[in-house]
């Protein structure tokens, strides 16, 4: 951090003293940091952890006096929807993060949600406690009570102030302010009669014997319905499109089972109900203290004047649960922030490296980056963006400090065991399926490979520029659901939903690993040209590993053998392990011996000997 004096030097002459006095007090010196992060929510803290680890010059500005202040208020009924699964039957820390949706990443094992709550869906206050402990224990630099405004990009840096006359400049800016401004539709008449989710009473007694209409269909809407449907006459819910159940879409932001009690009372005809209507067609009218939902234009239309219109009874309360949008008011009016496209319009538009499309050097972290995987993966939630915040950090390290993406190098005889270890424990690629993947770079010498974890696969065409690793031949490993399996209304319980047959691996529906081999890096054009259903451009070779009920890809014939065959084809090598005696015999009768024999021979020359699968099983504790 450096202090630069403002252009005015306070003059000592008494004559001008009085006139300049105020200016000197108000404009205290501008404070400069290399990195400024705005917002100490879970994503700001996660990024802060990595900046702290690398000793970068950074600060996190937070307008509240605590970290994670979003969770002081939300979710309103205080039950988190992120899973705190404390038991998996395994001791592997990395594996267990697949089922811990609340903790942030760190080296400190005491900073895990399992030590804070026994509830599968903990109380939101517990998360606030956790996040503040995380900040304290890890020494993350948060400047509280600092509300940043007037952000502008000027001469390759960012300027901003805190509303108390303090100005800041930053070389790089990371906006981690969340998506926390309630979405209030402007074009619906009568919204003034409606209570917002942000203000709604959380005391069910306040709804005793009332008829309630909820606008919206998401988790907040159903969470609210769940809290009151034991007290009300009826709860009706309207939304534009059909209910999207999380278990049928495999998207954690869709309606979660923990909130969906009202679906029962609807389908069992217990007076509650759910129906579809676009809000732009309706208005809310107050008559005799009751609220009526009416159609705007088409009152003449016979459909709407039918005397059995579903919402013809008046309501005592109408509640708006229509989601949240990104708050652009923190920027001044010279700063352009283009909204995301289509359904992602509530998010700022960013590139796959989390950088603003409008402002170079301005990055986003956390739920504000969810335009990249909206309704697909977990990037809008703690268990997803903890990994994308780390990926952002890795990208920044290479771009600004010439530190390449973290990697290991190993002989190709260890490729299969390295992959298997990751398939069976990696949490980042598991949570951020379809978005983050592992990348194997085959070295020109033919005997070694470089392994990168949790890389944003949409940047694979720019791998050298983004990661600092030159690459031509690569294998990308991504977790995927079956292409036409997930979707609102799809029958995900159908009898033939899963396969156990390795030959049918490409028809796997549940989350399973897929390997894409490219003999040359895909180009920007290849990325643009790929079909919307494909994660990556057509590879040279493609390998699906058959889905597994236990998510343990450790079957000798179902998983290991087909994987080895695939790698042998990619590498054009025999990857089997041989006893020394066999190697000796082969050496006497063949011009070329298999790689594992060569590797053993090279052991003395600094290369590590081939790693056996039995060794793998022992090391990775998975099979204990
Ligand atoms: C109702 C609701 C319930 C949710 N429940 C869950 C859940 O149970 N589990 C889950 O994983 N996700 C949940 N989410 C998603 C949730 O948005 C994210 O998990 C999380 O809060 C986002 O983290 P973040 O760090 O991106 O932003 P936030 O947590 O929103 O943090 C942003 C921070 O920036 C600060 N800030 C904003 N503007 C400024 C400024 N100008 N200057 C300084 N500081 C500023 C804010 O005070 C805040 O502390 C929920 C979302 C909603 C809307
Ligand atoms: C934060 O401010 C609130 C009131 O605004 C106060 O009650 C609380 O004690 C403060 N917390 C901390 C940690 O300072
Ligand atoms: C931008 O904001 C400044 C200061 O608030 C104001 O004077 C100016 O008119 C605004 N410009 C535009 C184009 O809105
Ligand atoms: C990558 O390739 C470039 C250009 O060919 C070269 O200058 C650079 O040294 C290479 N980097 C590494 C790490 O091999
Ligand atoms: C893009 O895809 C189309 C059809 O899918 C194909 O005909 C065309 O050759 C592709 N272009 C490039 C540059 O790959």
XYZ file of C-alpha atoms and ligand atoms in Angstrom:
733
model
C 0.000 0.000 0.000
C 1.315 3.447 -0.880
C 0.081 6.902 0.024
C 0.242 9.554 -2.651
C -0.352 13.140 -1.683
C -3.109 14.910 -3.543
C -2.158 17.728 -5.915
C -2.867 20.343 -3.203
C -0.132 20.783 -0.635
C -1.628 22.418 2.445
C -0.269 25.970 2.391
C 1.165 27.260 5.612
C 0.379 30.902 5.079
C -2.382 31.989 7.373
C -3.890 34.044 4.562
C -4.993 31.118 2.435
C -5.272 28.733 5.341
C -8.932 29.285 6.003
C -10.037 29.018 2.398
C -8.108 25.821 1.747
C -8.684 24.306 5.190
C -11.830 22.398 4.285
C -10.307 20.989 1.095
C -7.325 19.631 3.038
C -9.510 17.898 5.598
C -11.887 16.367 3.066
C -9.335 15.181 0.555
C -7.086 13.000 2.657
C -4.342 11.296 0.631
C -5.457 8.746 -1.922
C -4.710 5.189 -0.844
C -3.373 2.816 -3.454
C -3.450 -0.995 -3.552
C -2.420 -3.409 -6.247
C -5.633 -5.408 -5.770
C -8.922 -4.075 -4.450
C -11.674 -6.564 -3.775
C -15.124 -5.142 -3.087
C -17.243 -7.258 -0.778
C -16.312 -9.589 2.082
C -18.909 -12.217 1.279
C -17.783 -15.836 0.866
C -16.281 -15.136 -2.567
C -14.332 -12.027 -1.512
C -12.925 -13.955 1.443
C -12.021 -16.948 -0.720
C -10.070 -14.743 -3.111
C -8.602 -12.854 -0.136
C -7.253 -16.132 1.216
C -5.234 -16.769 -1.937
C -4.033 -13.151 -2.206
C -2.940 -13.368 1.425
C -1.138 -16.682 0.830
C 0.792 -15.119 -2.031
C 1.532 -11.958 -0.052
C -0.017 -9.696 -2.644
C -0.802 -6.072 -1.864
C -4.576 -6.232 -1.507
C -7.518 -5.045 0.552
C -11.126 -6.177 0.755
C -13.605 -3.322 1.197
C -16.779 -4.228 3.047
C -19.601 -1.812 3.759
C -20.904 -3.808 6.710
C -19.062 -4.297 10.010
C -18.906 -8.093 9.561
C -18.024 -10.551 6.802
C -20.791 -12.474 5.069
C -23.429 -9.858 5.925
C -25.730 -11.211 3.184
C -26.411 -14.132 5.504
C -27.412 -11.892 8.408
C -30.669 -11.388 6.523
C -30.898 -14.103 3.871
C -32.301 -16.650 3.422
C -35.140 -14.932 5.294
C -36.350 -18.063 7.006
C -32.760 -18.751 8.005
C -32.279 -22.273 6.716
C -29.390 -22.573 4.257
C -29.923 -24.755 1.224
C -26.286 -25.739 0.946
C -25.585 -29.232 2.177
C -23.463 -29.821 5.275
C -22.862 -33.537 4.856
C -20.566 -34.438 7.712
C -20.267 -38.156 7.048
C -19.216 -39.849 3.845
C -17.543 -42.959 5.252
C -14.240 -41.561 3.982
C -11.394 -39.610 5.521
C -10.086 -38.124 2.288
C -10.320 -34.357 2.792
C -10.581 -33.532 -0.889
C -13.316 -36.136 -1.457
C -15.297 -34.845 1.506
C -15.420 -31.362 -0.025
C -17.650 -32.875 -2.710
C -20.338 -33.075 -0.052
C -19.534 -29.994 2.011
C -21.265 -27.122 0.260
C -20.618 -24.400 2.823
C -16.936 -24.362 3.707
C -14.382 -22.229 1.937
C -11.054 -23.633 0.768
C -8.037 -23.307 3.051
C -5.229 -25.308 4.632
C -6.854 -25.042 8.078
C -8.875 -28.164 8.903
C -10.640 -26.437 11.773
C -12.320 -24.165 9.221
C -14.882 -26.665 8.019
C -18.620 -26.246 8.425
C -18.828 -29.738 9.953
C -17.257 -28.301 13.115
C -19.862 -25.540 13.273
C -23.175 -27.309 12.772
C -24.599 -30.808 12.833
C -27.561 -29.792 10.691
C -27.634 -30.977 7.081
C -29.015 -27.529 6.232
C -27.497 -25.235 8.867
C -28.924 -22.006 10.244
C -27.658 -18.975 8.302
C -26.245 -17.385 11.502
C -23.814 -20.295 11.684
C -22.435 -19.391 8.272
C -21.895 -15.781 9.400
C -19.956 -17.071 12.421
C -17.971 -19.414 10.190
C -17.090 -16.705 7.649
C -15.914 -14.295 10.354
C -13.762 -17.006 11.946
C -12.340 -17.770 8.511
C -11.395 -14.107 8.064
C -9.848 -13.837 11.554
C -7.950 -17.127 11.670
C -6.460 -16.719 8.225
C -5.603 -13.049 8.722
C -7.483 -11.861 5.660
C -7.375 -8.081 5.280
C -10.888 -6.697 5.334
C -11.552 -2.974 5.744
C -15.023 -2.817 7.295
C -17.557 0.033 7.261
C -16.300 1.085 3.830
C -18.971 1.457 1.202
C -17.324 1.852 -2.190
C -18.882 4.104 -4.840
C -18.004 6.040 -7.974
C -15.847 3.309 -9.455
C -14.217 4.420 -12.666
C -11.373 3.179 -14.843
C -8.832 5.980 -15.419
C -5.365 5.667 -16.933
C -5.035 1.912 -16.464
C -6.190 1.920 -12.885
C -9.429 2.197 -10.995
C -10.493 5.108 -8.865
C -13.257 5.042 -6.266
C -14.264 6.565 -2.950
C -16.050 5.520 0.187
C -18.520 8.381 0.560
C -16.530 9.844 3.489
C -14.068 11.692 1.276
C -11.475 8.914 1.220
C -10.317 8.073 -2.310
C -8.691 4.875 -3.433
C -6.854 3.772 -6.535
C -6.246 0.154 -7.484
C -4.357 -1.499 -10.323
C -6.726 -4.445 -10.428
C -10.288 -4.483 -9.232
C -12.308 -7.532 -8.245
C -16.009 -6.934 -7.766
C -17.429 -9.504 -5.328
C -20.555 -7.641 -4.305
C -22.990 -10.478 -4.975
C -26.426 -10.303 -6.538
C -28.408 -8.773 -3.729
C -30.687 -6.033 -5.093
C -34.318 -7.240 -5.111
C -35.828 -7.476 -8.578
C -38.970 -5.328 -8.650
C -40.686 -5.406 -12.039
C -41.343 -1.871 -13.288
C -44.172 -2.700 -15.634
C -46.642 -4.310 -13.222
C -49.383 -2.050 -11.866
C -50.153 -2.324 -8.193
C -46.691 -3.434 -7.028
C -47.060 -0.917 -4.193
C -49.565 -3.294 -2.570
C -47.076 -6.139 -2.646
C -44.652 -7.128 0.146
C -41.112 -7.992 -0.971
C -39.284 -11.141 0.158
C -36.703 -8.781 1.682
C -39.321 -7.293 4.061
C -41.791 -10.116 4.542
C -42.536 -11.109 8.128
C -40.919 -14.376 9.118
C -43.454 -14.919 11.878
C -46.050 -17.399 10.544
C -48.611 -16.043 13.033
C -48.821 -12.919 10.878
C -50.494 -15.061 8.199
C -52.977 -16.883 10.410
C -56.225 -17.493 8.524
C -55.128 -15.431 5.514
C -55.144 -16.045 1.783
C -51.759 -15.387 0.268
C -50.526 -15.047 -3.291
C -46.800 -15.425 -3.948
C -45.285 -14.048 -7.145
C -42.317 -16.193 -8.100
C -41.326 -19.806 -8.288
C -37.814 -20.058 -6.996
C -36.392 -21.234 -3.712
C -37.179 -17.947 -1.962
C -40.827 -18.199 -3.037
C -41.176 -21.801 -1.884
C -39.191 -21.182 1.290
C -41.710 -18.437 2.121
C -44.662 -20.695 1.273
C -43.218 -23.490 3.414
C -42.948 -21.156 6.380
C -46.594 -20.067 6.285
C -48.716 -22.797 4.699
C -49.529 -24.244 8.106
C -51.208 -20.959 9.041
C -52.902 -19.773 5.860
C -56.248 -20.507 4.190
C -54.520 -20.878 0.854
C -51.149 -20.150 -0.676
C -51.220 -19.645 -4.430
C -48.037 -19.255 -6.418
C -47.677 -17.765 -9.907
C -44.646 -17.803 -12.121
C -43.923 -17.409 -15.794
C -42.649 -20.898 -16.534
C -43.245 -24.322 -15.064
C -41.691 -25.302 -11.750
C -38.084 -26.358 -12.212
C -37.264 -29.060 -9.704
C -33.612 -29.219 -8.810
C -33.561 -33.002 -8.870
C -34.803 -33.104 -12.433
C -32.630 -30.286 -13.785
C -29.490 -31.109 -11.753
C -29.143 -27.376 -11.159
C -28.817 -26.502 -7.465
C -30.429 -23.088 -7.954
C -33.720 -24.636 -9.016
C -36.401 -25.594 -6.503
C -34.810 -27.779 -3.861
C -36.666 -30.616 -2.173
C -35.987 -29.052 1.233
C -38.275 -26.145 0.256
C -40.950 -27.816 -1.839
C -43.581 -28.922 0.710
C -46.273 -26.909 -1.054
C -46.119 -29.190 -4.079
C -47.693 -31.865 -1.871
C -50.556 -29.709 -0.690
C -51.170 -28.646 -4.297
C -51.191 -32.115 -5.825
C -53.169 -33.564 -2.895
C -55.803 -30.833 -3.379
C -55.333 -29.269 0.013
C -56.266 -25.784 -1.291
C -52.744 -24.558 -2.062
C -51.811 -24.239 -5.725
C -49.257 -23.357 -8.323
C -49.929 -21.948 -11.776
C -48.258 -20.311 -14.756
C -48.846 -16.735 -15.896
C -46.602 -13.984 -17.155
C -46.583 -11.044 -14.762
C -46.602 -8.592 -17.640
C -50.228 -9.609 -18.306
C -51.554 -8.839 -14.814
C -52.116 -6.032 -12.360
C -52.819 -6.003 -8.655
C -55.825 -4.017 -7.536
C -56.845 -3.162 -3.963
C -60.584 -3.234 -3.219
C -62.136 -3.120 0.268
C -58.816 -3.988 1.896
C -58.343 -7.112 -0.217
C -56.002 -7.639 -3.144
C -57.218 -8.854 -6.520
C -55.162 -10.172 -9.392
C -56.592 -8.966 -12.687
C -55.602 -9.213 -16.305
C -54.470 -5.934 -17.824
C -55.693 -5.674 -21.374
C -57.728 -8.676 -22.158
C -60.560 -8.290 -19.686
C -62.795 -8.684 -22.731
C -61.074 -11.885 -23.747
C -63.470 -14.749 -23.007
C -60.657 -16.797 -21.441
C -60.135 -14.202 -18.724
C -63.753 -13.303 -18.152
C -64.672 -16.927 -17.460
C -66.301 -17.208 -14.070
C -63.946 -20.028 -13.099
C -60.707 -18.041 -13.449
C -58.306 -19.734 -11.002
C -57.218 -16.615 -9.150
C -60.671 -15.032 -8.857
C -60.760 -15.031 -5.042
C -59.227 -12.019 -3.298
C -56.029 -12.234 -1.227
C -55.052 -10.728 2.089
C -51.405 -10.510 1.130
C -49.366 -10.678 -2.053
C -45.656 -11.414 -1.657
C -43.016 -10.745 -4.303
C -40.188 -13.319 -4.531
C -38.832 -12.479 -7.966
C -35.141 -12.826 -7.395
C -32.254 -10.400 -7.200
C -30.076 -8.419 -9.589
C -26.562 -7.027 -9.659
C -26.192 -3.533 -8.157
C -24.613 -1.215 -10.753
C -24.924 1.887 -8.600
C -21.399 1.357 -7.236
C -19.990 2.548 -10.595
C -20.092 6.142 -11.729
C -21.894 7.052 -14.902
C -18.739 6.896 -17.066
C -18.325 3.209 -16.364
C -20.195 0.922 -18.719
C -21.386 -2.433 -17.344
C -23.096 -4.458 -20.066
C -25.662 -6.932 -18.745
C -25.404 -10.640 -19.553
C -27.382 -12.046 -22.430
C -30.939 -13.385 -22.228
C -31.772 -15.084 -18.961
C -28.420 -14.003 -17.545
C -29.285 -10.307 -17.808
C -29.245 -9.855 -14.048
C -25.491 -10.512 -14.115
C -22.736 -8.279 -15.492
C -21.359 -9.571 -18.782
C -17.932 -11.143 -18.374
C -15.452 -13.232 -20.336
C -14.479 -16.770 -19.374
C -11.505 -15.351 -17.453
C -13.993 -13.529 -15.166
C -12.972 -10.150 -16.650
C -15.525 -7.454 -17.451
C -16.210 -7.256 -21.197
C -16.274 -3.468 -20.824
C -13.397 -2.726 -18.445
C -10.018 -4.455 -18.803
C -8.474 -5.169 -15.401
C -11.884 -5.359 -13.715
C -12.771 -8.875 -12.623
C -15.736 -10.447 -10.897
C -15.873 -13.156 -8.261
C -18.653 -15.080 -6.576
C -22.281 -15.297 -7.481
C -21.871 -12.260 -9.803
C -19.953 -14.536 -12.239
C -22.843 -16.957 -12.594
C -23.715 -15.736 -16.108
C -21.004 -18.182 -17.248
C -22.873 -21.233 -15.958
C -26.382 -19.989 -15.153
C -28.815 -22.915 -14.831
C -25.957 -25.315 -15.555
C -23.417 -25.633 -12.812
C -22.759 -24.401 -9.259
C -20.956 -21.103 -9.955
C -23.667 -19.070 -8.192
C -23.214 -20.906 -4.894
C -20.473 -21.282 -2.327
C -19.606 -24.849 -3.334
C -19.032 -23.661 -6.896
C -17.533 -20.202 -6.673
C -14.956 -21.182 -4.060
C -13.270 -22.983 -7.006
C -13.864 -20.271 -9.612
C -12.398 -17.689 -7.182
C -9.296 -19.899 -6.967
C -9.231 -20.238 -10.770
C -9.437 -16.434 -11.066
C -6.515 -16.144 -8.678
C -4.455 -18.595 -10.754
C -5.238 -16.628 -13.915
C -4.223 -13.360 -12.224
C -0.989 -14.887 -10.921
C 0.138 -15.735 -14.432
C -1.103 -12.554 -16.059
C 0.346 -10.107 -13.551
C 3.112 -11.966 -11.725
C 4.370 -14.572 -14.240
C 3.510 -17.416 -11.883
C 2.234 -20.285 -14.057
C -0.931 -22.229 -13.218
C -0.042 -24.761 -10.460
C 1.042 -28.072 -11.998
C 2.827 -31.343 -11.532
C 5.021 -33.107 -14.064
C 5.175 -36.908 -14.094
C 6.161 -39.777 -16.412
C 3.363 -41.081 -18.626
C 3.448 -44.436 -16.845
C 1.846 -42.545 -13.963
C -0.819 -40.954 -16.085
C -3.552 -43.478 -15.397
C -3.014 -43.505 -11.646
C -2.888 -39.688 -11.545
C -6.173 -39.499 -13.442
C -7.814 -42.151 -11.251
C -6.830 -40.384 -8.079
C -8.474 -37.197 -9.363
C -11.592 -38.949 -10.692
C -12.159 -40.470 -7.300
C -11.543 -37.505 -5.050
C -11.409 -34.170 -6.926
C -14.042 -31.769 -5.637
C -13.619 -28.763 -7.961
C -14.376 -30.634 -11.176
C -17.196 -32.490 -9.408
C -18.962 -29.355 -8.132
C -18.190 -27.203 -11.175
C -19.034 -29.950 -13.647
C -18.969 -28.903 -17.264
C -17.076 -25.721 -16.376
C -13.823 -26.564 -14.602
C -11.793 -29.525 -15.806
C -8.364 -31.047 -15.388
C -5.988 -30.602 -18.307
C -3.146 -32.960 -19.173
C -0.479 -31.538 -21.461
C 1.555 -34.197 -23.266
C 5.175 -33.164 -23.482
C 7.048 -33.374 -26.757
C 9.532 -35.891 -25.298
C 6.730 -38.462 -25.236
C 7.537 -39.699 -21.739
C 6.224 -36.941 -19.502
C 3.028 -35.027 -18.964
C 2.024 -31.857 -17.129
C -1.172 -31.967 -15.059
C -3.268 -28.859 -14.298
C -6.289 -29.029 -11.996
C -9.620 -27.181 -12.122
C -8.914 -25.126 -15.230
C -11.812 -23.197 -16.897
C -12.359 -25.447 -19.922
C -13.871 -22.654 -21.984
C -10.378 -21.135 -22.026
C -8.723 -24.268 -23.387
C -7.976 -22.622 -26.734
C -5.977 -19.966 -24.873
C -4.214 -22.387 -22.513
C -0.643 -21.099 -23.120
C -1.567 -17.409 -22.811
C -3.796 -17.941 -19.748
C -1.839 -20.536 -17.775
C 1.773 -20.055 -18.785
C 2.047 -23.650 -20.028
C 2.857 -24.245 -23.687
C 0.673 -26.960 -25.088
C -0.208 -28.731 -28.302
C -1.475 -32.189 -27.412
C -3.873 -32.110 -24.470
C -6.450 -34.230 -22.698
C -9.275 -32.366 -20.942
C -11.120 -34.263 -18.215
C -14.584 -32.983 -17.425
C -17.522 -34.306 -15.389
C -20.835 -34.366 -17.261
C -24.444 -35.447 -17.014
C -26.007 -37.176 -20.015
C -26.976 -34.740 -22.769
C -30.737 -35.140 -22.780
C -31.147 -36.387 -19.235
C -31.657 -33.225 -17.192
C -34.500 -30.770 -17.679
C -37.697 -29.515 -16.073
C -40.281 -32.236 -16.499
C -37.842 -34.912 -17.666
C -38.450 -38.306 -16.108
C -35.183 -38.751 -14.267
C -36.555 -41.828 -12.466
C -37.307 -43.782 -15.618
C -36.379 -47.428 -15.420
C -33.494 -47.234 -17.915
C -31.998 -44.081 -16.449
C -28.608 -45.568 -15.658
C -26.204 -47.958 -17.262
C -23.512 -50.146 -15.751
C -22.220 -51.383 -19.050
C -18.743 -50.027 -19.961
C -19.555 -50.405 -23.673
C -22.538 -48.092 -23.101
C -20.479 -45.522 -21.189
C -21.287 -42.789 -23.716
C -24.961 -43.212 -22.804
C -24.282 -42.559 -19.121
C -26.814 -40.126 -17.689
C -25.543 -39.408 -14.193
C -22.448 -37.364 -13.517
C -19.458 -39.201 -14.984
C -15.967 -38.336 -16.261
C -15.391 -37.641 -19.944
C -11.944 -37.345 -21.514
C -11.349 -35.234 -24.626
C -8.085 -35.739 -26.474
C -6.830 -33.085 -28.920
C -3.721 -33.617 -31.034
C -3.642 -29.860 -31.473
C -5.165 -27.230 -29.253
C -8.679 -26.166 -30.311
C -8.704 -22.722 -31.912
C -10.835 -19.729 -30.999
C -12.884 -20.509 -34.113
C -13.409 -24.120 -32.965
C -14.697 -22.812 -29.634
C -17.090 -20.394 -31.319
C -18.281 -22.963 -33.784
C -19.107 -25.773 -31.349
C -22.734 -26.727 -30.944
C -24.501 -25.299 -27.906
C -25.017 -28.828 -26.560
C -21.297 -29.600 -26.640
C -19.003 -28.562 -23.828
C -15.934 -28.649 -26.040
C -15.206 -28.851 -29.776
C -15.020 -32.268 -31.409
C -11.916 -33.950 -30.042
C -9.563 -36.299 -31.887
C -10.574 -39.055 -29.424
C -13.360 -39.087 -26.836
C -13.728 -41.395 -23.865
C -16.646 -41.647 -21.461
C -16.061 -43.514 -18.221
C -19.261 -45.315 -17.351
C -21.344 -43.693 -14.626
C -21.057 -45.274 -11.211
C -23.753 -45.532 -8.560
C -21.153 -45.047 -5.815
C -19.195 -42.406 -7.769
C -16.149 -44.638 -7.221
C -14.481 -45.107 -10.570
C -12.260 -47.936 -9.379
C -13.643 -51.037 -11.108
C -10.858 -53.008 -12.797
C -12.808 -53.966 -15.882
C -15.468 -51.262 -15.980
C -13.316 -48.211 -15.355
C -9.583 -48.944 -15.280
C -9.133 -51.157 -18.306
C -11.116 -48.989 -20.768
C -9.265 -45.919 -19.476
C -5.878 -47.568 -19.974
C -6.829 -48.621 -23.516
C -7.861 -45.042 -24.262
C -4.578 -43.658 -22.941
C -2.631 -46.289 -24.883
C -4.349 -45.136 -28.038
C -3.648 -41.485 -27.267
C 0.001 -42.131 -26.460
C 0.522 -44.982 -28.918
C 2.274 -46.881 -26.132
C 1.844 -50.066 -24.148
C 1.069 -48.755 -20.660
C 0.933 -52.086 -18.834
C 3.294 -52.669 -15.924
C 5.701 -55.579 -16.238
C 7.864 -57.447 -13.754
C 11.585 -56.826 -14.175
C 12.060 -60.389 -15.405
C 9.526 -59.887 -18.222
C 11.160 -56.595 -19.133
C 14.466 -58.391 -19.403
C 12.992 -61.056 -21.667
C 11.253 -58.448 -23.830
C 14.486 -56.487 -24.124
C 16.235 -59.572 -25.476
C 13.573 -60.364 -28.059
C 12.231 -56.927 -29.116
C 13.787 -53.711 -30.401
C 11.470 -51.667 -28.177
C 10.414 -52.482 -24.624
C 7.195 -51.157 -23.062
C 7.402 -47.778 -21.337
C 7.123 -49.149 -17.820
C 10.291 -51.224 -18.424
C 12.070 -48.142 -19.735
C 10.900 -46.085 -16.760
C 12.244 -48.595 -14.254
C 15.494 -48.461 -16.112
C 15.470 -44.662 -16.004
C 14.830 -44.626 -12.285
C 18.506 -44.142 -11.590
C 18.459 -41.145 -13.911
C 16.025 -39.133 -11.829
C 12.680 -40.257 -13.217
C 10.278 -41.691 -10.685
C 9.419 -45.380 -11.130
C 5.979 -46.364 -12.320
C 3.373 -46.077 -9.619
C 1.330 -49.209 -9.215
C -2.414 -49.193 -8.779
C -2.068 -51.066 -5.516
C 0.143 -48.238 -4.334
C -2.465 -45.771 -5.493
C -5.141 -47.514 -3.467
C -2.922 -47.348 -0.385
C -2.003 -43.713 -0.875
C -5.343 -42.224 -1.593
C -7.023 -43.787 1.456
C -10.087 -44.122 -0.720
C -10.357 -47.844 -0.455
C -9.790 -48.011 3.292
C -32.294 -15.804 -0.762
C -31.007 -16.412 -1.118
C -30.533 -17.506 -0.417
C -29.330 -18.100 -0.730
N -28.899 -19.170 -0.022
C -27.734 -19.752 -0.340
C -27.271 -20.890 0.384
O -27.919 -21.381 1.307
N -26.065 -21.418 0.029
C -25.326 -20.895 -0.984
O -24.239 -21.416 -1.262
N -25.745 -19.836 -1.682
C -26.923 -19.259 -1.389
N -27.347 -18.177 -2.104
C -26.545 -17.648 -3.189
C -25.793 -16.465 -2.580
O -26.053 -15.340 -3.332
C -24.329 -16.731 -2.452
O -23.996 -17.899 -1.840
C -23.507 -15.711 -1.682
O -24.088 -14.924 -0.722
C -22.876 -14.897 -2.697
O -21.614 -14.656 -2.225
P -20.811 -13.458 -2.790
O -19.541 -13.434 -2.037
O -20.746 -13.543 -4.261
O -21.730 -12.187 -2.454
P -22.400 -11.710 -1.058
O -22.423 -12.782 -0.063
O -23.659 -11.061 -1.414
O -21.356 -10.665 -0.541
C -21.227 -9.381 -1.106
C -20.640 -8.449 -0.066
O -20.334 -7.229 -0.686
C -20.672 -6.183 0.172
N -20.884 -5.017 -0.659
C -21.809 -4.824 -1.622
N -21.663 -3.638 -2.186
C -20.623 -3.027 -1.579
C -19.967 -1.773 -1.739
N -20.402 -0.869 -2.616
N -18.909 -1.487 -0.962
C -18.469 -2.386 -0.037
N -19.041 -3.572 0.154
C -20.109 -3.897 -0.608
C -21.919 -6.668 0.876
O -22.117 -6.017 2.103
C -21.612 -8.155 1.051
O -20.996 -8.430 2.272
C -28.565 -17.582 -1.797
C -29.024 -16.472 -2.515
C -30.234 -15.908 -2.190
C -30.698 -14.735 -2.985
C -22.080 -4.332 13.938
O -23.030 -3.315 14.038
C -24.199 -3.661 14.745
C -25.175 -2.483 14.726
O -25.133 -1.800 13.540
C -23.840 -4.003 16.177
O -24.996 -4.441 16.848
C -22.809 -5.125 16.170
O -22.372 -5.377 17.478
C -21.609 -4.754 15.309
N -20.759 -5.919 15.214
C -19.446 -5.851 15.266
C -18.705 -7.140 15.161
O -18.864 -4.790 15.404
C -22.699 11.926 -14.471
O -22.641 12.269 -13.111
C -22.201 13.596 -12.872
C -21.996 13.797 -11.380
O -22.946 13.098 -10.638
C -23.218 14.555 -13.473
O -22.810 15.886 -13.268
C -23.338 14.272 -14.965
O -24.351 15.076 -15.541
C -23.659 12.814 -15.227
N -23.563 12.560 -16.652
C -24.456 11.803 -17.298
C -24.181 11.605 -18.744
O -25.415 11.299 -16.745
C 6.538 -21.333 -24.698
O 6.677 -21.006 -26.041
C 7.208 -19.718 -26.263
C 7.153 -19.415 -27.750
O 7.396 -20.543 -28.497
C 8.617 -19.642 -25.679
O 9.147 -18.369 -25.863
C 8.553 -19.953 -24.204
O 9.838 -20.003 -23.646
C 7.875 -21.288 -23.954
N 7.643 -21.445 -22.531
C 7.934 -22.535 -21.870
C 7.625 -22.526 -20.402
O 8.405 -23.509 -22.383
C -18.357 -24.624 -38.358
O -19.365 -25.620 -38.304
C -20.013 -25.867 -39.532
C -21.141 -26.854 -39.332
O -21.219 -27.336 -38.031
C -19.005 -26.388 -40.546
O -19.645 -26.595 -41.782
C -17.896 -25.359 -40.703
O -16.903 -25.847 -41.556
C -17.287 -25.032 -39.341
N -16.318 -23.971 -39.519
C -15.104 -24.024 -38.990
C -14.222 -22.841 -39.259
O -14.708 -24.951 -38.318
